[in-house]
């Protein structure tokens, strides 16, 4: 397995050509290749195995069935909506975390990142405790006639919950790498804080923001555990692609595989998009 | 020398994997300690757990390993080579799939049956009194998806009663329906009588007159790849025998 097999590796090692003639600091002991290749195989082989299960002749029919189209359309709409929510809420969060200092900030950051490490089903139960009919906020919302559970809104909330940290981390990293220099210069030239944010800081970290948003979109598209726990499963309303795949598995494994292939293709596109951007910036 | 180290590293990495795949090897202590692996529908969790204790008490040195799940999930696991000795399904369709794939030894035996019932939260916030209320779009109604046994039963029941259900969610399993009702998220749900009974005071039940027309029959069978065919047959005997039937009846299951 060549280094190309690991598209997420931070950098292709330099100096592989010169290895035979001259040893450099970048040289790796040869045995490292074995576990690395095993690791790569662990990821690549299942995807290839999935491809072997695809019923190519029936693929168009399986992908265009009514339930598949409903799930795909719902997934695209909700993932787009939660990406917008992630940007609206996550950009200010990243700025607050990267550009300010206040007591309890470390704790806040830990909490913001919690959905990254939390099993999504736990997120779903937590959301239910918040927005469910008998939940912390849900019971008040119910009084004013707003019901979140079993609605598309619930799907968007679940997706935003799990996707938000991806955007915040990505952007906070970019902000820290970019540093304050240009912002300080703009401020000394008399720009107001809002102008600095809009004209200097945001354009500087735009690539980070875009890759963060793409990652958040991908995470939202793949959301399963929190959605099925919190939002339920109904065609066209709450049954997104992952839920549809899980359900189709019961009766029509070929359809489940076809839809899985669709999500794999989207995932590959996302990686290409993010890596491409990072390569340029 | 380097090659030797590489080979050693490879061996070290592969050895645990080899050990994982070692299920086929004969356990040297097989005649002393043996494990019976039972795959059973999720709705059998309570009864089979109880029966497993009785089985272990009656057969010294035998451990019963239970794996519960949706019947169709379990069938696909068994088809992919899961090491099970016995399979008990919540419907005949899934058992038929295994029989069709030649994975069952002998004929499956029906050992229990189950019917559907409406459950509501204890305070019945939606004021549900009959199946007709489950057609009300204003109520939060939860049923199983038609793809799983409890969902196809729910659909048949609705057809028998001449009602068009208006579900707000079609869940993956009957336990998911029950959870949505016990947590108060849903006003009503359709579950098996045994699930309602198992939930005790956390639900209120509403009988459906047509329920007796839609009966799910539970078959059990020894699998052809069973590593403990003898123990597996003993287990089937326990479940279909008077002792097993007593436990099943107490949980609300009816005769097949």
Short mmCIF file of C-alpha atoms in Angstrom, two decimals:
data_model
loop_
_atom_site.label_atom_id
_atom_site.label_comp_id
_atom_site.label_asym_id
_atom_site.label_seq_id
_atom_site.Cartn_x
_atom_site.Cartn_y
_atom_site.Cartn_z
CA UNK A 1 0.00 0.00 0.00
CA UNK A 2 1.56 3.31 -1.05
CA UNK A 3 1.10 6.51 0.96
CA UNK A 4 -1.53 7.45 -1.62
CA UNK A 5 -3.80 4.85 -0.08
CA UNK A 6 -4.19 7.06 2.97
CA UNK A 7 -5.81 10.24 1.67
CA UNK A 8 -6.17 11.76 5.15
CA UNK A 9 -2.46 11.45 6.05
CA UNK A 10 -1.27 14.99 6.75
CA UNK A 11 1.55 14.96 4.21
CA UNK A 12 3.09 12.60 1.71
CA UNK A 13 6.50 11.76 3.20
CA UNK A 14 9.33 13.49 1.41
CA UNK A 15 12.55 11.91 0.34
CA UNK A 16 11.26 8.44 -0.48
CA UNK A 17 13.28 8.58 -3.71
CA UNK A 18 16.56 9.30 -2.05
CA UNK A 19 16.14 6.63 0.59
CA UNK A 20 18.27 4.01 -1.16
CA UNK A 21 21.27 6.24 -1.69
CA UNK A 22 21.25 8.45 1.33
CA UNK A 23 19.55 8.24 4.69
CA UNK A 24 17.60 11.29 5.82
CA UNK A 25 15.83 12.13 9.03
CA UNK A 26 12.53 11.44 7.30
CA UNK A 27 13.38 7.77 6.71
CA UNK A 28 11.03 5.31 8.36
CA UNK A 29 12.06 1.87 9.49
CA UNK A 30 10.71 -0.58 6.94
CA UNK A 31 8.63 -2.60 9.44
CA UNK A 32 6.33 0.39 9.91
CA UNK A 33 4.89 -0.39 6.50
CA UNK A 34 3.34 -3.64 7.65
CA UNK A 35 0.98 -2.37 10.37
CA UNK A 36 0.33 0.70 8.21
CA UNK A 37 -0.71 -1.51 5.30
CA UNK A 38 -2.89 -3.63 7.61
CA UNK A 39 -4.56 -0.48 8.88
CA UNK A 40 -5.19 0.78 5.36
CA UNK A 41 -6.54 -2.64 4.37
CA UNK A 42 -8.93 -2.54 7.31
CA UNK A 43 -10.49 0.60 5.81
CA UNK A 44 -10.19 -0.17 2.11
CA UNK A 45 -11.21 -3.84 2.00
CA UNK A 46 -14.71 -3.37 3.50
CA UNK A 47 -15.45 -0.59 0.99
CA UNK A 48 -14.31 -2.82 -1.86
CA UNK A 49 -16.38 -5.67 -0.39
CA UNK A 50 -19.39 -3.37 -0.37
CA UNK A 51 -18.81 -2.63 -4.05
CA UNK A 52 -18.82 -6.36 -4.82
CA UNK A 53 -22.30 -6.61 -3.29
CA UNK A 54 -23.74 -3.88 -5.51
CA UNK A 55 -26.34 -5.12 -7.98
CA UNK A 56 -25.19 -2.84 -10.82
CA UNK A 57 -27.96 -3.73 -13.26
CA UNK A 58 -30.72 -2.87 -10.78
CA UNK A 59 -28.85 0.09 -9.33
CA UNK A 60 -30.79 2.83 -11.17
CA UNK A 61 -34.13 1.26 -10.22
CA UNK A 62 -33.06 0.80 -6.58
CA UNK A 63 -31.81 4.38 -6.30
CA UNK A 64 -34.88 5.94 -7.89
CA UNK A 65 -37.56 4.05 -5.95
CA UNK A 66 -40.02 6.35 -4.22
CA UNK A 67 -38.71 5.65 -0.71
CA UNK A 68 -35.07 6.11 -1.82
CA UNK A 69 -35.81 9.43 -3.49
CA UNK A 70 -37.79 10.64 -0.47
CA UNK A 71 -34.91 9.68 1.84
CA UNK A 72 -32.26 11.28 -0.39
CA UNK A 73 -34.21 14.54 -0.78
CA UNK A 74 -34.90 14.69 2.96
CA UNK A 75 -31.24 14.00 3.76
CA UNK A 76 -30.01 16.73 1.40
CA UNK A 77 -32.51 19.29 2.74
CA UNK A 78 -31.87 18.57 6.42
CA UNK A 79 -28.08 18.32 6.04
CA UNK A 80 -28.07 21.65 4.18
CA UNK A 81 -30.24 23.27 6.84
CA UNK A 82 -28.08 21.99 9.68
CA UNK A 83 -24.91 23.12 7.86
CA UNK A 84 -26.39 26.65 7.69
CA UNK A 85 -27.24 26.44 11.40
CA UNK A 86 -23.73 25.18 12.15
CA UNK A 87 -22.21 28.16 10.30
CA UNK A 88 -24.52 30.69 11.99
CA UNK A 89 -23.82 29.31 15.47
CA UNK A 90 -20.39 27.76 14.99
CA UNK A 91 -18.51 30.74 13.49
CA UNK A 92 -19.21 32.99 16.50
CA UNK A 93 -18.36 30.06 18.80
CA UNK A 94 -15.02 29.51 17.07
CA UNK A 95 -14.19 33.24 17.34
CA UNK A 96 -15.07 33.31 21.02
CA UNK A 97 -12.95 30.24 21.69
CA UNK A 98 -9.97 31.34 19.59
CA UNK A 99 -9.88 35.10 20.21
CA UNK A 100 -10.97 35.62 23.79
CA UNK A 101 -9.97 34.44 27.23
CA UNK A 102 -12.37 34.04 30.09
CA UNK A 103 -12.66 31.84 33.16
CA UNK A 104 -14.14 28.42 32.37
CA UNK A 105 -13.17 28.62 28.70
CA UNK A 106 -11.39 25.27 28.77
CA UNK A 107 -14.48 23.68 30.27
CA UNK A 108 -16.71 25.30 27.65
CA UNK A 109 -14.49 24.01 24.87
CA UNK A 110 -14.64 20.51 26.32
CA UNK A 111 -18.44 20.70 26.35
CA UNK A 112 -18.62 22.00 22.79
CA UNK A 113 -16.52 19.08 21.62
CA UNK A 114 -18.57 16.55 23.58
CA UNK A 115 -20.78 15.47 20.63
CA UNK A 116 -17.58 14.37 18.83
CA UNK A 117 -16.87 11.66 21.36
CA UNK A 118 -20.39 11.02 22.61
CA UNK A 119 -22.23 8.05 21.11
CA UNK A 120 -24.94 9.64 18.92
CA UNK A 121 -27.65 7.60 20.63
CA UNK A 122 -26.72 9.34 23.90
CA UNK A 123 -27.06 12.65 22.06
CA UNK A 124 -30.50 11.54 20.94
CA UNK A 125 -31.57 10.76 24.50
CA UNK A 126 -30.21 14.12 25.69
CA UNK A 127 -32.10 15.94 22.92
CA UNK A 128 -35.24 14.05 23.87
CA UNK A 129 -34.80 15.16 27.47
CA UNK A 130 -34.57 18.73 26.17
CA UNK A 131 -37.02 19.00 23.28
CA UNK A 132 -39.23 15.97 23.92
CA UNK A 133 -42.86 16.52 24.87
CA UNK A 134 -42.01 16.03 28.52
CA UNK A 135 -38.54 17.55 28.15
CA UNK A 136 -36.91 20.58 29.73
CA UNK A 137 -37.87 22.99 26.92
CA UNK A 138 -40.26 20.74 25.05
CA UNK A 139 -43.03 21.00 27.60
CA UNK A 140 -43.00 24.81 27.34
CA UNK A 141 -42.83 24.66 23.54
CA UNK A 142 -45.81 22.30 23.61
CA UNK A 143 -47.82 24.97 25.45
CA UNK A 144 -47.28 27.47 22.64
CA UNK A 145 -48.19 24.81 20.09
CA UNK A 146 -44.72 23.91 18.84
CA UNK A 147 -43.91 20.23 18.72
CA UNK A 148 -40.39 19.21 17.85
CA UNK A 149 -40.47 15.42 18.25
CA UNK A 150 -41.36 13.41 15.10
CA UNK A 151 -40.78 16.47 12.89
CA UNK A 152 -38.17 17.38 10.30
CA UNK A 153 -37.04 20.09 12.74
CA UNK A 154 -36.01 17.31 15.12
CA UNK A 155 -33.84 15.79 12.37
CA UNK A 156 -32.13 19.15 11.78
CA UNK A 157 -31.56 19.63 15.52
CA UNK A 158 -30.05 16.15 15.86
CA UNK A 159 -27.77 16.72 12.87
CA UNK A 160 -26.69 20.16 14.10
CA UNK A 161 -25.92 18.73 17.53
CA UNK A 162 -23.48 16.16 16.13
CA UNK A 163 -22.04 18.30 13.30
CA UNK A 164 -21.38 21.58 15.14
CA UNK A 165 -18.06 20.55 16.74
CA UNK A 166 -16.58 19.69 13.32
CA UNK A 167 -17.10 23.24 12.13
CA UNK A 168 -15.98 24.84 15.40
CA UNK A 169 -12.76 22.79 15.63
CA UNK A 170 -11.87 23.33 12.00
CA UNK A 171 -12.43 27.09 12.17
CA UNK A 172 -10.80 27.55 15.56
CA UNK A 173 -7.71 25.81 14.20
CA UNK A 174 -7.62 28.12 11.18
CA UNK A 175 -8.06 31.19 13.38
CA UNK A 176 -5.16 30.18 15.62
CA UNK A 177 -2.91 29.44 12.64
CA UNK A 178 -3.80 32.76 10.98
CA UNK A 179 -2.84 34.70 14.11
CA UNK A 180 -3.80 38.26 15.09
CA UNK A 181 -1.33 40.32 13.06
CA UNK A 182 -3.65 41.56 10.31
CA UNK A 183 -6.46 42.14 12.77
CA UNK A 184 -4.19 44.22 14.97
CA UNK A 185 -3.05 46.28 11.97
CA UNK A 186 -6.64 46.86 10.86
CA UNK A 187 -7.63 47.91 14.36
CA UNK A 188 -4.72 50.36 14.69
CA UNK A 189 -5.79 51.86 11.35
CA UNK A 190 -9.13 52.63 12.96
CA UNK A 191 -11.40 49.78 11.82
CA UNK A 192 -14.25 48.96 14.19
CA UNK A 193 -14.33 45.39 15.63
CA UNK A 194 -17.24 44.39 13.35
CA UNK A 195 -15.38 45.68 10.30
CA UNK A 196 -12.24 43.80 11.32
CA UNK A 197 -14.24 40.63 11.73
CA UNK A 198 -16.02 41.00 8.39
CA UNK A 199 -13.22 42.43 6.22
CA UNK A 200 -10.10 40.86 7.75
CA UNK A 201 -10.67 37.85 10.00
CA UNK A 202 -13.35 36.03 8.03
CA UNK A 203 -11.67 36.28 4.60
CA UNK A 204 -8.43 35.06 6.20
CA UNK A 205 -10.01 31.87 7.49
CA UNK A 206 -12.46 31.32 4.64
CA UNK A 207 -10.76 28.08 3.48
CA UNK A 208 -10.98 26.69 7.03
CA UNK A 209 -14.60 27.77 7.23
CA UNK A 210 -15.44 26.06 3.95
CA UNK A 211 -13.76 22.77 4.86
CA UNK A 212 -15.38 22.93 8.29
CA UNK A 213 -18.77 23.44 6.67
CA UNK A 214 -18.19 20.57 4.24
CA UNK A 215 -17.21 18.27 7.12
CA UNK A 216 -20.27 19.37 9.09
CA UNK A 217 -22.47 18.68 6.05
CA UNK A 218 -20.98 15.20 5.70
CA UNK A 219 -21.44 14.45 9.39
CA UNK A 220 -25.05 15.68 9.21
CA UNK A 221 -25.70 13.54 6.14
CA UNK A 222 -24.47 10.45 7.97
CA UNK A 223 -26.29 11.10 11.23
CA UNK A 224 -28.14 8.02 12.43
CA UNK A 225 -28.18 7.33 16.16
CA UNK A 226 -29.43 10.68 17.44
CA UNK A 227 -32.02 10.91 14.65
CA UNK A 228 -33.56 7.49 15.18
CA UNK A 229 -33.63 8.04 18.95
CA UNK A 230 -34.93 11.59 18.93
CA UNK A 231 -36.82 12.20 15.68
CA UNK A 232 -38.36 8.84 14.83
CA UNK A 233 -38.60 7.39 11.35
CA UNK A 234 -41.26 8.31 8.80
CA UNK A 235 -40.84 8.48 5.04
CA UNK A 236 -40.41 12.03 3.77
CA UNK A 237 -40.53 13.53 7.28
CA UNK A 238 -37.80 12.02 9.44
CA UNK A 239 -36.48 8.96 7.58
CA UNK A 240 -33.13 10.16 6.23
CA UNK A 241 -30.82 8.03 4.05
CA UNK A 242 -29.03 6.24 6.90
CA UNK A 243 -32.36 5.35 8.51
CA UNK A 244 -33.71 4.18 5.16
CA UNK A 245 -30.61 1.98 4.70
CA UNK A 246 -31.07 0.48 8.15
CA UNK A 247 -34.73 -0.26 7.44
CA UNK A 248 -34.24 -1.60 3.91
CA UNK A 249 -31.72 -4.06 5.30
CA UNK A 250 -34.68 -5.88 6.86
CA UNK A 251 -36.38 -6.76 3.60
CA UNK A 252 -34.31 -5.59 0.64
CA UNK A 253 -30.54 -5.88 1.25
CA UNK A 254 -29.83 -4.93 -2.39
CA UNK A 255 -31.53 -1.57 -1.92
CA UNK A 256 -29.61 -1.05 1.33
CA UNK A 257 -26.32 -1.71 -0.49
CA UNK A 258 -27.28 0.61 -3.36
CA UNK A 259 -28.05 3.45 -0.95
CA UNK A 260 -24.85 2.72 0.99
CA UNK A 261 -22.92 3.12 -2.24
CA UNK A 262 -24.54 6.52 -2.67
CA UNK A 263 -23.33 7.64 0.76
CA UNK A 264 -19.84 6.26 0.07
CA UNK A 265 -19.69 8.32 -3.13
CA UNK A 266 -20.77 11.45 -1.24
CA UNK A 267 -18.19 10.75 1.47
CA UNK A 268 -15.41 10.39 -1.11
CA UNK A 269 -16.48 13.64 -2.78
CA UNK A 270 -16.36 15.41 0.59
CA UNK A 271 -12.84 14.17 1.30
CA UNK A 272 -11.64 15.20 -2.16
CA UNK A 273 -13.23 18.62 -1.70
CA UNK A 274 -11.73 19.23 1.75
CA UNK A 275 -8.29 17.84 0.89
CA UNK A 276 -8.24 19.79 -2.38
CA UNK A 277 -8.90 23.03 -0.53
CA UNK A 278 -6.33 22.33 2.15
CA UNK A 279 -3.78 21.51 -0.52
CA UNK A 280 -4.23 24.94 -2.06
CA UNK A 281 -4.35 27.01 1.09
CA UNK B 1 17.78 -10.04 10.86
CA UNK B 2 15.48 -7.23 9.87
CA UNK B 3 13.31 -9.69 7.98
CA UNK B 4 13.09 -11.87 11.02
CA UNK B 5 11.90 -8.94 13.09
CA UNK B 6 9.31 -8.11 10.44
CA UNK B 7 8.07 -11.68 10.43
CA UNK B 8 7.89 -11.68 14.22
CA UNK B 9 5.92 -8.45 14.16
CA UNK B 10 3.58 -9.90 11.56
CA UNK B 11 3.09 -13.02 13.62
CA UNK B 12 2.44 -10.95 16.73
CA UNK B 13 -0.19 -8.98 14.83
CA UNK B 14 -1.85 -11.93 13.18
CA UNK B 15 -1.87 -14.31 16.12
CA UNK B 16 -4.73 -12.62 17.99
CA UNK B 17 -6.70 -12.60 14.72
CA UNK B 18 -6.09 -16.30 14.28
CA UNK B 19 -7.31 -16.84 17.82
CA UNK B 20 -10.50 -14.98 16.96
CA UNK B 21 -11.22 -17.34 14.11
CA UNK B 22 -10.60 -20.35 16.29
CA UNK B 23 -14.25 -21.07 17.09
CA UNK B 24 -14.19 -24.13 14.88
CA UNK B 25 -11.44 -25.80 16.84
CA UNK B 26 -12.55 -28.38 19.36
CA UNK B 27 -12.43 -27.05 22.87
CA UNK B 28 -10.39 -29.60 24.85
CA UNK B 29 -12.78 -29.18 27.77
CA UNK B 30 -15.88 -29.41 25.57
CA UNK B 31 -17.29 -32.37 27.48
CA UNK B 32 -16.88 -30.55 30.79
CA UNK B 33 -17.84 -26.95 30.01
CA UNK B 34 -19.95 -26.28 26.96
CA UNK B 35 -21.75 -23.23 25.70
CA UNK B 36 -25.11 -23.28 23.98
CA UNK B 37 -25.69 -20.25 21.78
CA UNK B 38 -29.34 -19.24 21.42
CA UNK B 39 -30.45 -16.56 18.94
CA UNK B 40 -33.93 -15.30 19.76
CA UNK B 41 -36.36 -12.55 18.81
CA UNK B 42 -36.20 -9.46 21.03
CA UNK B 43 -39.68 -10.12 22.43
CA UNK B 44 -38.41 -13.35 24.00
CA UNK B 45 -35.81 -11.62 26.15
CA UNK B 46 -37.58 -11.99 29.49
CA UNK B 47 -38.80 -15.56 29.06
CA UNK B 48 -35.66 -16.98 27.48
CA UNK B 49 -33.44 -15.34 30.09
CA UNK B 50 -35.47 -17.08 32.77
CA UNK B 51 -35.42 -20.41 30.91
CA UNK B 52 -31.65 -20.13 30.42
CA UNK B 53 -31.18 -20.07 34.19
CA UNK B 54 -33.31 -23.20 34.55
CA UNK B 55 -31.40 -24.88 31.72
CA UNK B 56 -28.04 -24.09 33.29
CA UNK B 57 -29.24 -25.36 36.65
CA UNK B 58 -30.42 -28.63 35.08
CA UNK B 59 -27.25 -29.15 32.98
CA UNK B 60 -24.13 -28.76 35.04
CA UNK B 61 -21.20 -27.11 33.27
CA UNK B 62 -23.40 -25.74 30.50
CA UNK B 63 -23.54 -22.03 29.81
CA UNK B 64 -26.38 -20.60 27.74
CA UNK B 65 -25.35 -17.59 25.69
CA UNK B 66 -28.38 -15.58 24.58
CA UNK B 67 -28.41 -13.11 21.72
CA UNK B 68 -31.58 -11.08 21.22
CA UNK B 69 -32.47 -8.88 18.26
CA UNK B 70 -34.92 -8.27 15.47
CA UNK B 71 -35.73 -11.60 13.83
CA UNK B 72 -34.64 -10.45 10.37
CA UNK B 73 -31.37 -9.09 11.79
CA UNK B 74 -30.65 -12.42 13.45
CA UNK B 75 -31.48 -14.31 10.25
CA UNK B 76 -28.96 -12.26 8.27
CA UNK B 77 -26.35 -12.81 11.00
CA UNK B 78 -26.94 -16.57 10.90
CA UNK B 79 -26.77 -16.54 7.08
CA UNK B 80 -23.40 -14.75 7.35
CA UNK B 81 -22.10 -17.53 9.56
CA UNK B 82 -22.84 -16.41 13.12
CA UNK B 83 -22.08 -19.34 15.46
CA UNK B 84 -25.59 -20.07 16.74
CA UNK B 85 -27.03 -23.42 17.82
CA UNK B 86 -30.73 -22.54 18.09
CA UNK B 87 -32.90 -19.84 16.52
CA UNK B 88 -36.30 -18.69 17.78
CA UNK B 89 -38.11 -16.30 15.45
CA UNK B 90 -40.97 -13.86 16.11
CA UNK B 91 -42.61 -14.84 12.84
CA UNK B 92 -42.73 -17.70 10.36
CA UNK B 93 -41.43 -15.64 7.44
CA UNK B 94 -37.95 -15.23 8.88
CA UNK B 95 -37.73 -18.89 9.88
CA UNK B 96 -38.80 -19.81 6.34
CA UNK B 97 -35.84 -17.80 5.02
CA UNK B 98 -33.44 -19.97 7.03
CA UNK B 99 -35.24 -23.17 6.03
CA UNK B 100 -35.02 -22.08 2.38
CA UNK B 101 -31.25 -21.55 2.77
CA UNK B 102 -30.85 -25.06 4.26
CA UNK B 103 -29.58 -23.65 7.54
CA UNK B 104 -32.09 -25.47 9.74
CA UNK B 105 -31.78 -29.05 10.92
CA UNK B 106 -35.14 -30.82 11.04
CA UNK B 107 -38.48 -29.00 11.03
CA UNK B 108 -39.08 -25.82 13.01
CA UNK B 109 -41.60 -26.18 15.84
CA UNK B 110 -44.14 -23.50 16.74
CA UNK B 111 -43.94 -22.81 20.47
CA UNK B 112 -45.86 -19.58 21.14
CA UNK B 113 -47.99 -16.89 19.61
CA UNK B 114 -48.49 -13.23 20.25
CA UNK B 115 -51.10 -10.62 19.36
CA UNK B 116 -51.09 -6.83 19.23
CA UNK B 117 -52.52 -4.37 21.70
CA UNK B 118 -52.65 -0.57 21.91
CA UNK B 119 -50.50 1.02 24.60
CA UNK B 120 -50.71 4.60 25.84
CA UNK B 121 -48.86 6.47 28.57
CA UNK B 122 -50.48 5.78 31.99
CA UNK B 123 -52.37 9.10 31.95
CA UNK B 124 -53.55 8.50 28.35
CA UNK B 125 -53.01 12.14 27.24
CA UNK B 126 -54.51 11.50 23.79
CA UNK B 127 -57.66 9.94 25.30
CA UNK B 128 -57.23 6.83 23.14
CA UNK B 129 -60.09 4.34 23.44
CA UNK B 130 -59.99 2.32 20.21
CA UNK B 131 -57.98 1.60 17.08
CA UNK B 132 -59.95 4.38 15.30
CA UNK B 133 -58.04 6.94 17.40
CA UNK B 134 -54.79 5.75 15.78
CA UNK B 135 -56.05 7.22 12.50
CA UNK B 136 -56.22 10.70 14.08
CA UNK B 137 -53.42 12.83 12.54
CA UNK B 138 -53.48 15.11 15.59
CA UNK B 139 -52.35 12.34 17.90
CA UNK B 140 -48.74 11.16 18.07
CA UNK B 141 -49.02 7.57 16.96
CA UNK B 142 -46.04 5.20 16.74
CA UNK B 143 -46.02 1.76 15.12
CA UNK B 144 -43.38 -0.61 13.76
CA UNK B 145 -42.30 -0.17 10.12
CA UNK B 146 -44.10 -2.59 7.75
CA UNK B 147 -40.71 -4.18 6.97
CA UNK B 148 -40.41 -5.75 10.44
CA UNK B 149 -42.73 -8.45 11.88
CA UNK B 150 -44.56 -6.24 14.40
CA UNK B 151 -45.16 -3.65 11.66
CA UNK B 152 -46.59 -6.08 9.15
CA UNK B 153 -48.85 -7.37 11.93
CA UNK B 154 -49.93 -3.78 12.69
CA UNK B 155 -50.80 -3.24 9.04
CA UNK B 156 -52.81 -6.47 8.89
CA UNK B 157 -54.64 -5.48 12.05
CA UNK B 158 -55.51 -2.05 10.65
CA UNK B 159 -56.79 -3.66 7.46
CA UNK B 160 -58.86 -6.17 9.45
CA UNK B 161 -60.38 -3.34 11.47
CA UNK B 162 -60.90 -1.11 8.42
CA UNK B 163 -58.71 1.66 9.86
CA UNK B 164 -56.04 3.69 8.03
CA UNK B 165 -53.31 4.32 10.59
CA UNK B 166 -51.75 7.81 10.71
CA UNK B 167 -48.35 7.07 12.30
CA UNK B 168 -45.93 9.87 13.22
CA UNK B 169 -43.10 7.38 13.23
CA UNK B 170 -42.50 3.86 11.96
CA UNK B 171 -39.95 2.34 14.29
CA UNK B 172 -37.39 -0.36 13.67
CA UNK B 173 -38.49 -2.65 16.47
CA UNK B 174 -41.31 -3.17 18.92
CA UNK B 175 -39.12 -2.08 21.82
CA UNK B 176 -38.58 1.28 20.11
CA UNK B 177 -42.37 1.73 19.90
CA UNK B 178 -42.73 0.85 23.57
CA UNK B 179 -39.99 3.29 24.60
CA UNK B 180 -41.65 6.14 22.71
CA UNK B 181 -44.88 5.45 24.62
CA UNK B 182 -43.39 4.88 28.09
CA UNK B 183 -41.33 8.08 27.74
CA UNK B 184 -44.53 9.98 26.91
CA UNK B 185 -43.31 11.09 23.48
CA UNK B 186 -46.18 9.29 21.77
CA UNK B 187 -49.89 9.22 22.62
CA UNK B 188 -50.35 5.66 21.44
CA UNK B 189 -48.49 2.73 19.94
CA UNK B 190 -49.13 -0.81 18.77
CA UNK B 191 -47.04 -3.45 20.53
CA UNK B 192 -47.30 -7.14 21.37
CA UNK B 193 -49.41 -8.17 24.35
CA UNK B 194 -46.24 -9.51 25.99
CA UNK B 195 -44.43 -6.18 25.65
CA UNK B 196 -47.38 -4.36 27.21
CA UNK B 197 -47.44 -6.88 30.03
CA UNK B 198 -43.68 -6.56 30.52
CA UNK B 199 -43.97 -2.76 30.75
CA UNK B 200 -46.32 -3.10 33.74
CA UNK B 201 -47.59 0.18 35.15
CA UNK B 202 -45.65 2.40 32.78
CA UNK B 203 -48.31 1.89 30.09
CA UNK B 204 -52.07 1.58 29.90
CA UNK B 205 -53.39 -1.00 27.44
CA UNK B 206 -56.40 -0.74 25.15
CA UNK B 207 -57.58 -4.04 23.65
CA UNK B 208 -58.37 -4.26 19.95
CA UNK B 209 -61.29 -6.64 19.18
CA UNK B 210 -59.80 -7.70 15.83
CA UNK B 211 -56.41 -8.53 17.41
CA UNK B 212 -57.22 -12.24 17.55
CA UNK B 213 -57.37 -12.29 13.74
CA UNK B 214 -53.72 -11.25 13.44
CA UNK B 215 -51.58 -13.77 15.27
CA UNK B 216 -47.78 -13.92 15.10
CA UNK B 217 -46.54 -17.47 15.50
CA UNK B 218 -43.10 -18.09 17.00
CA UNK B 219 -41.15 -21.04 15.56
CA UNK B 220 -37.93 -22.48 17.02
CA UNK B 221 -35.38 -24.72 15.34
CA UNK B 222 -31.96 -26.30 15.77
CA UNK B 223 -29.52 -24.90 13.20
CA UNK B 224 -27.69 -27.23 10.83
CA UNK B 225 -24.32 -25.68 11.74
CA UNK B 226 -24.93 -26.11 15.47
CA UNK B 227 -21.81 -27.03 17.42
CA UNK B 228 -23.94 -28.35 20.27
CA UNK B 229 -26.77 -30.15 18.45
CA UNK B 230 -27.56 -32.29 21.49
CA UNK B 231 -27.90 -29.35 23.88
CA UNK B 232 -29.77 -27.45 21.17
CA UNK B 233 -32.39 -30.20 20.96
CA UNK B 234 -32.65 -30.20 24.77
CA UNK B 235 -33.27 -26.46 24.65
CA UNK B 236 -36.05 -26.82 22.06
CA UNK B 237 -37.57 -29.53 24.26
CA UNK B 238 -37.45 -27.23 27.28
CA UNK B 239 -39.13 -24.38 25.38
CA UNK B 240 -41.85 -26.53 23.83
CA UNK B 241 -42.29 -28.63 27.00
CA UNK B 242 -44.51 -27.89 29.98
CA UNK B 243 -41.84 -25.96 31.90
CA UNK B 244 -41.13 -23.60 29.01
CA UNK B 245 -44.79 -23.18 28.18
CA UNK B 246 -45.52 -22.22 31.79
CA UNK B 247 -42.94 -19.42 31.66
CA UNK B 248 -44.16 -18.22 28.25
CA UNK B 249 -47.81 -18.23 29.35
CA UNK B 250 -46.92 -16.21 32.47
CA UNK B 251 -45.36 -13.57 30.21
CA UNK B 252 -48.54 -13.27 28.16
CA UNK B 253 -47.69 -15.51 25.19
CA UNK B 254 -50.53 -17.64 23.87
CA UNK B 255 -50.35 -21.23 22.61
CA UNK B 256 -49.17 -21.48 18.98
#
